[in-house]
PDB file of C-alpha atoms in Angstrom:
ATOM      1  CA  UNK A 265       6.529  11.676  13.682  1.00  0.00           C
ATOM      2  CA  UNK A 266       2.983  10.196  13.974  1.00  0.00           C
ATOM      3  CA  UNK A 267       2.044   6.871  13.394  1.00  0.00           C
ATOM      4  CA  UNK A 268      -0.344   4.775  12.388  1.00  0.00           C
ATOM      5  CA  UNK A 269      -0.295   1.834  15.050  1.00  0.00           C
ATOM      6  CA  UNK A 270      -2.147  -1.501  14.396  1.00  0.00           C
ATOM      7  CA  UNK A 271      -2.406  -4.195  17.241  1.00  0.00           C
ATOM      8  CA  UNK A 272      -1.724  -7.477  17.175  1.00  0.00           C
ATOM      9  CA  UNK A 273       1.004  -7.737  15.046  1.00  0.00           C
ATOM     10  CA  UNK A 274       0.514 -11.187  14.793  1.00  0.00           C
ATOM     11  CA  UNK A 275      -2.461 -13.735  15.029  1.00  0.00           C
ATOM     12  CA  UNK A 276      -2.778 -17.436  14.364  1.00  0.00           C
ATOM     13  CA  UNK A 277      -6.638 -18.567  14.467  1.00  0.00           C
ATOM     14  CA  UNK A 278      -8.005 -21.625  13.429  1.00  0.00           C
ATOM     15  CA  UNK A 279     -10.764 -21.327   9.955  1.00  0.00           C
ATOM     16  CA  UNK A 280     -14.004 -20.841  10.894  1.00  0.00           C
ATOM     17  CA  UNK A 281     -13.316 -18.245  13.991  1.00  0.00           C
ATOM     18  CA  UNK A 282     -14.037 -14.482  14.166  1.00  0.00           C
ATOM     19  CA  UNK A 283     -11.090 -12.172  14.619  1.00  0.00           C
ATOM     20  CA  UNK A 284     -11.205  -8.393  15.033  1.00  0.00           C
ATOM     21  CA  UNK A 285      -7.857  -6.717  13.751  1.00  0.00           C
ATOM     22  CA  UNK A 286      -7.115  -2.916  15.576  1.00  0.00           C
ATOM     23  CA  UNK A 287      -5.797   0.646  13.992  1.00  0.00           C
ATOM     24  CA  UNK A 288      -5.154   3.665  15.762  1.00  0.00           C
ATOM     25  CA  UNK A 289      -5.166   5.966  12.870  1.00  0.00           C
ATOM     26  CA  UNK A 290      -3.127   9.669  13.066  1.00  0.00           C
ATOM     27  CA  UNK A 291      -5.034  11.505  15.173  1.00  0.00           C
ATOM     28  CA  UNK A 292      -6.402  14.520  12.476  1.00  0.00           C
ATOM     29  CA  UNK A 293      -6.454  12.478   9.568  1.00  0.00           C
ATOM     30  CA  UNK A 294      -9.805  11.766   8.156  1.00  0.00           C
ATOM     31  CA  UNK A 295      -9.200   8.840   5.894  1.00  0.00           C
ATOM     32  CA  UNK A 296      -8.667   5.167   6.858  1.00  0.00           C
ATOM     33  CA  UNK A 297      -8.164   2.365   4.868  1.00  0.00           C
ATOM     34  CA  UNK A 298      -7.566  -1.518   4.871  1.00  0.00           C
ATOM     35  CA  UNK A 299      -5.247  -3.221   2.230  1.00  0.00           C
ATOM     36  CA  UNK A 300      -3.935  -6.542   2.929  1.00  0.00           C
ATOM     37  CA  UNK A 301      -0.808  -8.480   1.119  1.00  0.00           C
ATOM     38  CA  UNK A 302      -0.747 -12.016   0.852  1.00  0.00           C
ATOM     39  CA  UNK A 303       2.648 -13.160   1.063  1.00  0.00           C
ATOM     40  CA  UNK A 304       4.967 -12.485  -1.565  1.00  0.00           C
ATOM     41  CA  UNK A 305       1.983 -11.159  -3.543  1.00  0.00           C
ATOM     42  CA  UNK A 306       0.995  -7.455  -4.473  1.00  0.00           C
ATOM     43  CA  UNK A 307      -0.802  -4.770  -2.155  1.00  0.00           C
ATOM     44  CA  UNK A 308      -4.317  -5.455  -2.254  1.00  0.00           C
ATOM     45  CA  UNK A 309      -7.397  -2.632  -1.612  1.00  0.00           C
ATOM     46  CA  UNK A 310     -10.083  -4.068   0.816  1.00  0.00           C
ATOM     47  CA  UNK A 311     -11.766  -1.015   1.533  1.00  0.00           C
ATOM     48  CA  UNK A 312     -11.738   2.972   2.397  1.00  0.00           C
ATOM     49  CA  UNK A 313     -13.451   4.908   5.265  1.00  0.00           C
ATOM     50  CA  UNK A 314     -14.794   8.492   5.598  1.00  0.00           C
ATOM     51  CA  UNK A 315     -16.914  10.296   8.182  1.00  0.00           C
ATOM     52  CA  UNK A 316     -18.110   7.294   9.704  1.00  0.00           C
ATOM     53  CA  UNK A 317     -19.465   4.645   6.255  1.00  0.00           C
ATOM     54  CA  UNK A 318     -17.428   3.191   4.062  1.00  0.00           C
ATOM     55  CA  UNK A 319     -16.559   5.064   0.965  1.00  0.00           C
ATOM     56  CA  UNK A 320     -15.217   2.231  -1.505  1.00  0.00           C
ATOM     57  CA  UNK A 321     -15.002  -1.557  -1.022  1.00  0.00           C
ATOM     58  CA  UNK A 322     -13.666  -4.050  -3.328  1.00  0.00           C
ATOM     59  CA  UNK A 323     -14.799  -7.737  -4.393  1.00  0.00           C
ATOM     60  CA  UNK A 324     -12.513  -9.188  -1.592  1.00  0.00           C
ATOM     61  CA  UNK A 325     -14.296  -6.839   1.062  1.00  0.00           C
ATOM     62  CA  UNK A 326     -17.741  -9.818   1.072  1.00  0.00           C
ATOM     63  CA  UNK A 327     -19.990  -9.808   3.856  1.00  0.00           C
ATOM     64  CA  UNK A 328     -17.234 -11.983   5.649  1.00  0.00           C
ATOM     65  CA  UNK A 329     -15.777  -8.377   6.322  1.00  0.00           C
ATOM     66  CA  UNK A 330     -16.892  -5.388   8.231  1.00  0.00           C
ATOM     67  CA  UNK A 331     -14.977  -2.196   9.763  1.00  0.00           C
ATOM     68  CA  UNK A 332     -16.181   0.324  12.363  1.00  0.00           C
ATOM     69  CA  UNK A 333     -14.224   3.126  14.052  1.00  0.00           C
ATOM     70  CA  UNK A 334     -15.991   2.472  17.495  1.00  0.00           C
ATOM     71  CA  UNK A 335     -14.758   5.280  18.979  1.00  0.00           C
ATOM     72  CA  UNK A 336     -12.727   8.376  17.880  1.00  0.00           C
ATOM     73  CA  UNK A 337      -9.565   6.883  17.936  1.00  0.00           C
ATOM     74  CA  UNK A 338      -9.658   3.110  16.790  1.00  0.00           C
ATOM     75  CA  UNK A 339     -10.655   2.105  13.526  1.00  0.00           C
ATOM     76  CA  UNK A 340     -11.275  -2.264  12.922  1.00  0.00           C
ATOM     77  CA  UNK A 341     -11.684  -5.048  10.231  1.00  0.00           C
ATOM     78  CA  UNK A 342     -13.717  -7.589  11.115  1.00  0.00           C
ATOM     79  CA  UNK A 343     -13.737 -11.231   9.492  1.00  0.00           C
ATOM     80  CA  UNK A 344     -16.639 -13.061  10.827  1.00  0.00           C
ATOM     81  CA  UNK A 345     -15.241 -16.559   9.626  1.00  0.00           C
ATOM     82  CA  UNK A 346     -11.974 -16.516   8.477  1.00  0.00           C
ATOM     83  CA  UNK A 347     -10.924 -19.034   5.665  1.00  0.00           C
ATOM     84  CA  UNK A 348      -7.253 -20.215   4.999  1.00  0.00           C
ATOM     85  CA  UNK A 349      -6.832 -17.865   2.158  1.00  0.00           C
ATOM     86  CA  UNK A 350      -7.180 -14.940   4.105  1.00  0.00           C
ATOM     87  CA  UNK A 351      -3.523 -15.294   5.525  1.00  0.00           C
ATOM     88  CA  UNK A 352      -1.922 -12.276   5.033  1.00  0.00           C
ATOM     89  CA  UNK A 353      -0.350  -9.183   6.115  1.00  0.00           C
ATOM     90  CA  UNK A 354      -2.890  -6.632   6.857  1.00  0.00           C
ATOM     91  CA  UNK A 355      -2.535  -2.979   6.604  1.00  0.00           C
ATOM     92  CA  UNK A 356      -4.343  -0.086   8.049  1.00  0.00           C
ATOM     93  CA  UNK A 357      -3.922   3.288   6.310  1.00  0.00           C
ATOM     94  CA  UNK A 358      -4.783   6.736   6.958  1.00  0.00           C
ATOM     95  CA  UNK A 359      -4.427   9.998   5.756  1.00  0.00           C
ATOM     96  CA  UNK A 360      -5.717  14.118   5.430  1.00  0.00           C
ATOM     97  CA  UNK A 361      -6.615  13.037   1.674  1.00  0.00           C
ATOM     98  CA  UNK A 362      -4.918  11.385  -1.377  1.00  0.00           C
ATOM     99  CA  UNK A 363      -2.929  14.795  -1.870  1.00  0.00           C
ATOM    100  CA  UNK A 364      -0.731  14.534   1.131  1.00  0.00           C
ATOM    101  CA  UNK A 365      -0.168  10.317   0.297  1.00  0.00           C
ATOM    102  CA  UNK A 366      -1.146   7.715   2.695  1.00  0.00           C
ATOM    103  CA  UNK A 367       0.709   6.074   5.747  1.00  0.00           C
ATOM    104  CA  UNK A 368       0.414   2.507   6.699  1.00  0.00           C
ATOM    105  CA  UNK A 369       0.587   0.863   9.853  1.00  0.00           C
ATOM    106  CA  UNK A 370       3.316  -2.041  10.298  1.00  0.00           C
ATOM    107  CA  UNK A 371       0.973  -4.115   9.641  1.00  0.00           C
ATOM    108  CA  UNK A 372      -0.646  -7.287  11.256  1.00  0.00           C
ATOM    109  CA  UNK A 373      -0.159 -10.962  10.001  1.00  0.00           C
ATOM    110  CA  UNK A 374      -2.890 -13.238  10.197  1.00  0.00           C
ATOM    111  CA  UNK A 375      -2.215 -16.623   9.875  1.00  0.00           C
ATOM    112  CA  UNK A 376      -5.705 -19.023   9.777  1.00  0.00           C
ATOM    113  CA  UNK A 377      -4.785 -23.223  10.226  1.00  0.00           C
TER     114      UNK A 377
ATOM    115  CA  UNK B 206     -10.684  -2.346 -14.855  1.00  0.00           C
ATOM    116  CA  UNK B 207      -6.972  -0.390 -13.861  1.00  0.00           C
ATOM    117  CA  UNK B 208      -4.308  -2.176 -13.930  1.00  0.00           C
ATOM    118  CA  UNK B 209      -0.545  -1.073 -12.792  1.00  0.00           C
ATOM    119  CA  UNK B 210       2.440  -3.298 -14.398  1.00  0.00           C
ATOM    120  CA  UNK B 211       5.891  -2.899 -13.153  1.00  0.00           C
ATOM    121  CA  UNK B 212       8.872  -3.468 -14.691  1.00  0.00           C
ATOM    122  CA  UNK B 213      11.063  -5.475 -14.135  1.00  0.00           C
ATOM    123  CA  UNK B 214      10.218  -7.031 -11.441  1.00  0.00           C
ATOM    124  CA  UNK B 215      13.455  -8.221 -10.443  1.00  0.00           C
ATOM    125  CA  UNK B 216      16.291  -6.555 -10.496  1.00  0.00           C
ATOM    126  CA  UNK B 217      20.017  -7.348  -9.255  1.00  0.00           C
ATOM    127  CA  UNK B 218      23.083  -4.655 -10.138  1.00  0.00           C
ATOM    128  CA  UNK B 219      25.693  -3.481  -8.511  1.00  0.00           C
ATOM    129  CA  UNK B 220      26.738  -0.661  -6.396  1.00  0.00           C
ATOM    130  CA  UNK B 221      27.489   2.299  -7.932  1.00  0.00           C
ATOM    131  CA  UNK B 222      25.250   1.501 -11.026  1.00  0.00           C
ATOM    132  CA  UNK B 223      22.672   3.417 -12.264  1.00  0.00           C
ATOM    133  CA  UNK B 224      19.133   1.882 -13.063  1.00  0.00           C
ATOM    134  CA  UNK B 225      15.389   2.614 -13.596  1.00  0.00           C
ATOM    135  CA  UNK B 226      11.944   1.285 -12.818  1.00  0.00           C
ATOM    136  CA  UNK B 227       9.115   1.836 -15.037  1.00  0.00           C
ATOM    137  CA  UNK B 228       5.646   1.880 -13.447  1.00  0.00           C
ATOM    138  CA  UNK B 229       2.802   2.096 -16.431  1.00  0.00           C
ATOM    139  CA  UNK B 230      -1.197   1.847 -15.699  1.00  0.00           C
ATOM    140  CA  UNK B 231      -3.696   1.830 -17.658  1.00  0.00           C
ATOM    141  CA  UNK B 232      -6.356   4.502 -17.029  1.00  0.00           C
ATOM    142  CA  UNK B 233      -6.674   8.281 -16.131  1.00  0.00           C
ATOM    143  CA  UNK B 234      -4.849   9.615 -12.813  1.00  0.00           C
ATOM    144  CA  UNK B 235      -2.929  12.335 -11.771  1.00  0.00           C
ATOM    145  CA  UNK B 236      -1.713  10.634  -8.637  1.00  0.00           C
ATOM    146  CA  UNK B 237       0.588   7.903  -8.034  1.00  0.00           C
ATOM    147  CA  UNK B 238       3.024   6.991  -5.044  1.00  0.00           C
ATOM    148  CA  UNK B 239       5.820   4.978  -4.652  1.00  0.00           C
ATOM    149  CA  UNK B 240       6.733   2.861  -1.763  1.00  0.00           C
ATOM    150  CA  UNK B 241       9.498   0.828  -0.179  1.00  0.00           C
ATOM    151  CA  UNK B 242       9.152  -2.314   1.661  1.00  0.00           C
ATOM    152  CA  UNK B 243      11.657  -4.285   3.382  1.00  0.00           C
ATOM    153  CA  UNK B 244      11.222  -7.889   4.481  1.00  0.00           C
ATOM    154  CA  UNK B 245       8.316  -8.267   6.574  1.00  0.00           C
ATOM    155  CA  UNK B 246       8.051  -4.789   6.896  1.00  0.00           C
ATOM    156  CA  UNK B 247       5.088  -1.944   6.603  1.00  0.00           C
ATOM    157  CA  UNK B 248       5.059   0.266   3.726  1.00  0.00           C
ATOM    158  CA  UNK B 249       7.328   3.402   3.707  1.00  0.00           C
ATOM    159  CA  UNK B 250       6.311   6.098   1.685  1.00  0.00           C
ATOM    160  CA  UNK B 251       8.897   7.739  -0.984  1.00  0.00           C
ATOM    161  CA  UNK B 252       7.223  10.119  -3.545  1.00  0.00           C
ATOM    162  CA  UNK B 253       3.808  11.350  -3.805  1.00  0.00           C
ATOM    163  CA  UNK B 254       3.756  12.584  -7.479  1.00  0.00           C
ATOM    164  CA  UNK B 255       0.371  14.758  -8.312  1.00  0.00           C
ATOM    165  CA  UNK B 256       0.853  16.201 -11.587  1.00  0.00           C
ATOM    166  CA  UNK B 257       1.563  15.329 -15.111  1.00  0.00           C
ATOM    167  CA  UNK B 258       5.341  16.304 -15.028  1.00  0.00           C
ATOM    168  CA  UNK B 259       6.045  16.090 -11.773  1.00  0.00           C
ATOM    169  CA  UNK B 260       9.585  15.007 -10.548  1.00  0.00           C
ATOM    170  CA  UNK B 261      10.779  14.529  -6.830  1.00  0.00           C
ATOM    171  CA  UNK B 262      14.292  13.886  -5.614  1.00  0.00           C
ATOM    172  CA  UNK B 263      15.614  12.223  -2.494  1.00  0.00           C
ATOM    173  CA  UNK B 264      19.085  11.300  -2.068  1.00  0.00           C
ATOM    174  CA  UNK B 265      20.042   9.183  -5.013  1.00  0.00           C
ATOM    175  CA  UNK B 266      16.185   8.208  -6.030  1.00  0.00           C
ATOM    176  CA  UNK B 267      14.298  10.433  -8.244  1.00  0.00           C
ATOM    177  CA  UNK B 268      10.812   9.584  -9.598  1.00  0.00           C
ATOM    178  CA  UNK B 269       8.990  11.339 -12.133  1.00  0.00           C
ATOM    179  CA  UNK B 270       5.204  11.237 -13.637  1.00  0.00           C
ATOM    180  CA  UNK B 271       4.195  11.398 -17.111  1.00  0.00           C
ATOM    181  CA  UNK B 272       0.257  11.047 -17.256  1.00  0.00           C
ATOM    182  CA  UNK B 273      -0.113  11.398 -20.945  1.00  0.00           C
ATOM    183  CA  UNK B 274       2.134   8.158 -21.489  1.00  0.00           C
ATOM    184  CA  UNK B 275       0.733   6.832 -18.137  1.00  0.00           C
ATOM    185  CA  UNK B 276       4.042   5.799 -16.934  1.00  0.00           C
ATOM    186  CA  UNK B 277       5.493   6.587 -13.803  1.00  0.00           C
ATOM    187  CA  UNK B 278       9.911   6.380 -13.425  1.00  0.00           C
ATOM    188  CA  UNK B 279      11.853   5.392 -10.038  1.00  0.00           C
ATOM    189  CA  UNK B 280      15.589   5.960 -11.176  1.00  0.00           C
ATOM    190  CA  UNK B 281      18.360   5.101  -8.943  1.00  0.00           C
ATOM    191  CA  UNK B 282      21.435   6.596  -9.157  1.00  0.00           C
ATOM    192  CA  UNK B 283      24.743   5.031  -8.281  1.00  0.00           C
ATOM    193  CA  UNK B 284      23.022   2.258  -6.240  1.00  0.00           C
ATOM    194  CA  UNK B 285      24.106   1.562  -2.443  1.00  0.00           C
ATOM    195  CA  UNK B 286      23.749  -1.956  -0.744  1.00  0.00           C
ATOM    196  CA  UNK B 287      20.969  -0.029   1.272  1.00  0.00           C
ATOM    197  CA  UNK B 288      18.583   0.874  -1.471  1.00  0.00           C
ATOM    198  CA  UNK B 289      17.632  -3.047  -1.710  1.00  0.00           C
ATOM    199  CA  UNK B 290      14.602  -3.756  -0.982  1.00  0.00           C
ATOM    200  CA  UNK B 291      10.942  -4.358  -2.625  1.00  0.00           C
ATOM    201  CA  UNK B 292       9.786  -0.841  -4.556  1.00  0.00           C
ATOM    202  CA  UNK B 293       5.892  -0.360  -4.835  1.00  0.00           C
ATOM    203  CA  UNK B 294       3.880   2.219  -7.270  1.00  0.00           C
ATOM    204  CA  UNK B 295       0.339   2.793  -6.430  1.00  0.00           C
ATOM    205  CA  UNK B 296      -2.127   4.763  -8.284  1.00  0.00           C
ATOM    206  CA  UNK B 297      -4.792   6.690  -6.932  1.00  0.00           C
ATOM    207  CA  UNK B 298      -8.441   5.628  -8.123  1.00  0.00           C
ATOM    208  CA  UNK B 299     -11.411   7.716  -7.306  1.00  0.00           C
ATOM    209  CA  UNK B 300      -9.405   9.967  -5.142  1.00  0.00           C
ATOM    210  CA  UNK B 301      -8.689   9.470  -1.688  1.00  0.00           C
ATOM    211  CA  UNK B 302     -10.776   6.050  -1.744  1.00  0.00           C
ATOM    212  CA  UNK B 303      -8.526   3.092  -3.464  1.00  0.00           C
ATOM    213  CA  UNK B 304      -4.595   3.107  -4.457  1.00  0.00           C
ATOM    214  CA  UNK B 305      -4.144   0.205  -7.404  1.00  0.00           C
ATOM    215  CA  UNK B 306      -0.679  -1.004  -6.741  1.00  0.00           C
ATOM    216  CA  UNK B 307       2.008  -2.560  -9.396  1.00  0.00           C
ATOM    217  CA  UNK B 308       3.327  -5.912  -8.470  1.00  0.00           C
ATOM    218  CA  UNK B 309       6.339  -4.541  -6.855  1.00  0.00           C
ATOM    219  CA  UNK B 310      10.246  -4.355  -8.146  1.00  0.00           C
ATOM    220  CA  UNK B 311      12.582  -6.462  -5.903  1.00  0.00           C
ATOM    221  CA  UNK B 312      15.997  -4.707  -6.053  1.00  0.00           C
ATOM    222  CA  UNK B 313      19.050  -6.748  -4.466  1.00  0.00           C
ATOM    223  CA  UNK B 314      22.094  -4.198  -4.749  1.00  0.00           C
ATOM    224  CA  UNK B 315      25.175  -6.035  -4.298  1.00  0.00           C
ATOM    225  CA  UNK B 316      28.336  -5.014  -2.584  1.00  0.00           C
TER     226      UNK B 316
END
């Protein structure tokens, strides 16, 4: 069954540094998504993609945030200076459209010290 | 603003019992979801529910969607030790650009 694969599935960075977190997205889907889940906490939107801009972003998604899909296959979330509260689990998503559901990646946890 | 409420949000029975989560929101959608999650785990998808009425079996959960009443039923029927685990409804906002999610049920089935 197709995945969505996200890469690393852990990262420990120290506030104040960029880090660049990596989706591969099913291959024919045309949606892709970020969520993130603080620990212990509720699923949390950060933003939605579709044909190449961003379709939706919420108040987390600042300008400390940015995604591309660089190429045809990967699809990234940026945070230019990371802060101690964004530790969390983030999710990548993707899917044909809302209709068939979503599937998430297993996720990567970022830890900022 | 949507919001999603879950109830309860803890819940502890025993096998063989049956039991229900309620999922309620609070605006206009015709689409929710409902997920499982498992310790440190990624999201696993269990019903995609589209339509007011809608009702979707597999194995011994069965969720259901009422969008007049905006509320949203997992039921679980005679519980097994595997079935614990964190249970997630989502609602679909704007179509295919945001899911709102409930705070999540956390569902320890004992032996």
């Amino acid at each position: 069954e197709p995945e969505v694969t996200q890469t690393p599935s852990h990262q420990v960075t120290q506030m104040g540094q960029e880090v660049i977190l990596r989706c591969v997205p099913i291959s024919n889907h045309l949606y892709f998504y970020w969520y993130r889940q603080i620990l212990g906490q509720k699923v949390e939107f950060l933003v939605s993609f579709y044909n190449n801009e961003i379709s939706e972003k919420s108040e987390i998604f600042d300008d400390q945030f940015s995604v591309e899909r660089p190429d045809g296959s990967n699809f990234t979330l940026k945070i230019r200076s990371t802060k101690l509260e964004d530790s969390a689990m983030y999710f990548c998503a993707s899917n044909l459209g809302s209709i068939y559901g979503y599937t998430f990646g297993s996720g990567t946890r970022l830890t900022v010290v | 603003e949507l919001k999603v409420e879950q109830n309860p949000l803890f819940l502890s029975m025993q096998e063989g019992k049956n039991y229900t989560i309620y999922c309620n929101y609070s605006t206009t959608s015709d689409r929710l979801y409902w997920y499982r999650q498992d310790p440190g785990k990624s999201l696993e998808s269990l019903f995609v529910l589209l339509s007011n009425g809608a009702v979707k079996q597999e194995g011994r959960l069965m969720a259901s969607l009422d969008t007049k009443a905006r509320l949203s039923t997992l039921h679980i029927t005679a519980a097994v030790h595997d079935l614990s685990a964190t249970y997630f409804c989502a609602v679909d906002v704007h179509s295919n650009y945001q899911l709102i999610w409930g705070a999540g049920t956390k569902l320890i089935i004992k032996p």
